[in-house]
Amino acid sequence: MELRHLRYFITVAQQQSFTKAAEKLFTAQPSLSQQIKDLEQEVGVMLFDRSSRKVKLTDEGQAFQIYAEKALENAKLAVAAARQVAQQKNNQIHIGFLNVAEIKVMPQILAQLKKTMPDLKIHLHSLTCMEQIQRLKNAELD
């Protein structure tokens, strides 16, 4: 089962029409109908009552809808969580410096960084030249 199937299912349930759902999803109605049939076959039950002019959820479809909506919401949360972690990773910097720069240069650099990027997490590493070169090669410093 794919998230696309769940999106299609929920849209048909909301629109109560395959034609309107297809328009909203920017897909062809026959393709949408086939996707819903495939979903019903995979689930093993009829999710929609197609006997009337409007498409209605069956009792099984109503039960399925609750969890389908939760699954889509969880998928959105998963994407947001991954993006947030990536942003946090990108919102930090590892700076290597010589200990002689600690007194004069680093305070000015840090003040400017904090002023322009207040949410930036700064990690300082007092290192020798050779240690800095090695950590740069290993992508451990920015």
Coordinates of C-alpha atoms in Angstrom, one line a residue:
M1 CA 0.0 0.0 0.0
E2 CA 1.3 3.4 -1.0
L3 CA 0.7 6.8 0.5
R4 CA -0.8 7.7 -2.9
H5 CA -3.5 5.1 -2.4
L6 CA -4.4 6.7 0.9
R7 CA -4.5 10.2 -0.5
Y8 CA -6.7 9.0 -3.3
F9 CA -9.0 7.1 -0.9
I10 CA -9.4 10.1 1.4
T11 CA -10.0 12.5 -1.5
V12 CA -12.7 10.3 -2.9
A13 CA -14.3 9.9 0.6
Q14 CA -14.3 13.7 1.0
Q15 CA -15.6 14.5 -2.4
Q16 CA -18.1 11.7 -2.5
S17 CA -17.3 11.5 -6.2
F18 CA -14.7 9.9 -8.3
T19 CA -15.0 12.6 -11.0
K20 CA -14.5 15.5 -8.5
A21 CA -11.7 13.7 -6.7
A22 CA -9.9 13.1 -10.0
E23 CA -10.1 16.8 -10.8
K24 CA -8.8 17.7 -7.3
L25 CA -6.0 15.2 -7.6
F26 CA -5.1 16.2 -11.2
T27 CA -5.5 12.7 -12.4
A28 CA -7.8 10.8 -14.8
Q29 CA -11.0 9.4 -13.4
P30 CA -10.4 5.9 -14.8
S31 CA -6.9 5.8 -13.3
L32 CA -8.3 6.9 -9.9
S33 CA -11.0 4.3 -10.0
Q34 CA -8.4 1.6 -10.8
Q35 CA -6.2 2.8 -7.9
I36 CA -9.2 2.6 -5.5
K37 CA -10.1 -0.9 -6.8
D38 CA -6.4 -2.0 -6.2
L39 CA -6.6 -0.6 -2.7
E40 CA -9.8 -2.4 -2.0
Q41 CA -8.3 -5.6 -3.3
E42 CA -5.2 -5.2 -1.1
V43 CA -7.3 -4.4 2.0
G44 CA -9.7 -7.2 1.2
V45 CA -12.9 -5.3 1.6
M46 CA -15.1 -2.8 -0.3
L47 CA -14.4 0.7 1.0
F48 CA -17.0 2.5 -1.1
D49 CA -20.6 1.9 -1.9
R50 CA -21.0 2.8 -5.6
S51 CA -24.7 1.9 -6.0
S52 CA -26.1 5.4 -5.6
R53 CA -25.3 8.6 -7.5
K54 CA -22.9 9.7 -4.9
V55 CA -20.0 7.5 -3.7
K56 CA -20.4 6.7 0.0
L57 CA -18.1 5.0 2.4
T58 CA -19.0 1.5 3.6
D59 CA -18.8 0.8 7.3
E60 CA -15.4 -0.8 6.5
G61 CA -14.4 2.3 4.6
Q62 CA -15.3 4.5 7.6
A63 CA -13.1 2.4 9.9
F64 CA -10.3 2.5 7.3
Q65 CA -10.6 6.3 6.8
I66 CA -9.7 7.0 10.5
Y67 CA -6.4 5.2 10.2
A68 CA -5.7 6.3 6.6
E69 CA -5.9 9.9 7.8
K70 CA -3.6 9.2 10.8
A71 CA -1.2 7.4 8.5
L72 CA -1.0 10.4 6.1
E73 CA -0.6 12.8 9.1
N74 CA 2.2 10.6 10.5
A75 CA 3.9 10.6 7.1
K76 CA 3.8 14.4 7.1
L77 CA 5.2 14.5 10.6
A78 CA 7.9 12.1 9.6
V79 CA 8.9 14.4 6.8
A80 CA 8.8 17.4 9.1
A81 CA 10.9 15.7 11.7
A82 CA 13.6 14.7 9.2
R83 CA 13.7 18.2 7.7
Q84 CA 13.9 19.7 11.2
V85 CA 16.9 17.4 12.1
A86 CA 18.6 18.4 8.8
Q87 CA 18.0 22.1 9.6
Q88 CA 19.4 21.6 13.1
K89 CA 22.4 19.9 11.6
N90 CA 22.9 22.8 9.2
N91 CA 22.3 25.3 11.9
Q92 CA 25.6 24.5 13.6
I93 CA 29.2 25.2 12.8
H94 CA 32.5 23.6 14.0
I95 CA 35.4 26.0 14.1
G96 CA 39.0 25.0 14.5
F97 CA 41.4 27.6 15.7
L98 CA 44.9 28.0 17.1
N99 CA 45.2 28.8 20.8
V100 CA 46.8 32.2 20.0
A101 CA 43.6 33.3 18.3
E102 CA 41.6 32.5 21.4
I103 CA 42.2 35.8 23.1
K104 CA 42.0 38.4 20.3
V105 CA 40.4 37.1 17.2
M106 CA 37.8 34.5 18.4
P107 CA 35.8 36.9 20.6
Q108 CA 35.3 39.3 17.7
I109 CA 34.4 36.4 15.3
L110 CA 32.0 34.9 17.9
A111 CA 30.3 38.2 18.6
Q112 CA 29.7 38.8 14.9
L113 CA 28.4 35.3 14.3
K114 CA 26.0 35.5 17.2
K115 CA 24.8 38.9 16.1
T116 CA 24.1 37.8 12.5
M117 CA 22.9 34.2 13.3
P118 CA 21.6 34.1 16.9
D119 CA 20.3 30.5 16.5
L120 CA 23.6 29.2 15.2
K121 CA 25.2 26.5 17.4
I122 CA 28.9 27.1 17.5
H123 CA 31.4 24.4 18.4
L124 CA 34.9 25.6 19.1
H125 CA 38.0 23.4 18.8
S126 CA 41.4 24.6 19.9
L127 CA 43.8 22.7 17.6
T128 CA 47.2 22.7 16.1
C129 CA 47.6 23.4 12.4
M130 CA 48.1 19.7 11.6
E131 CA 45.0 18.8 13.7
Q132 CA 42.9 21.4 11.8
I133 CA 44.1 20.1 8.5
Q134 CA 43.2 16.5 9.4
R135 CA 39.8 17.5 10.7
L136 CA 39.1 19.5 7.6
K137 CA 40.0 16.6 5.5
N138 CA 37.6 14.4 7.6
A139 CA 34.9 17.0 7.3
E140 CA 34.9 17.5 11.0
L141 CA 35.4 21.2 10.8
D142 CA 33.6 23.9 8.8

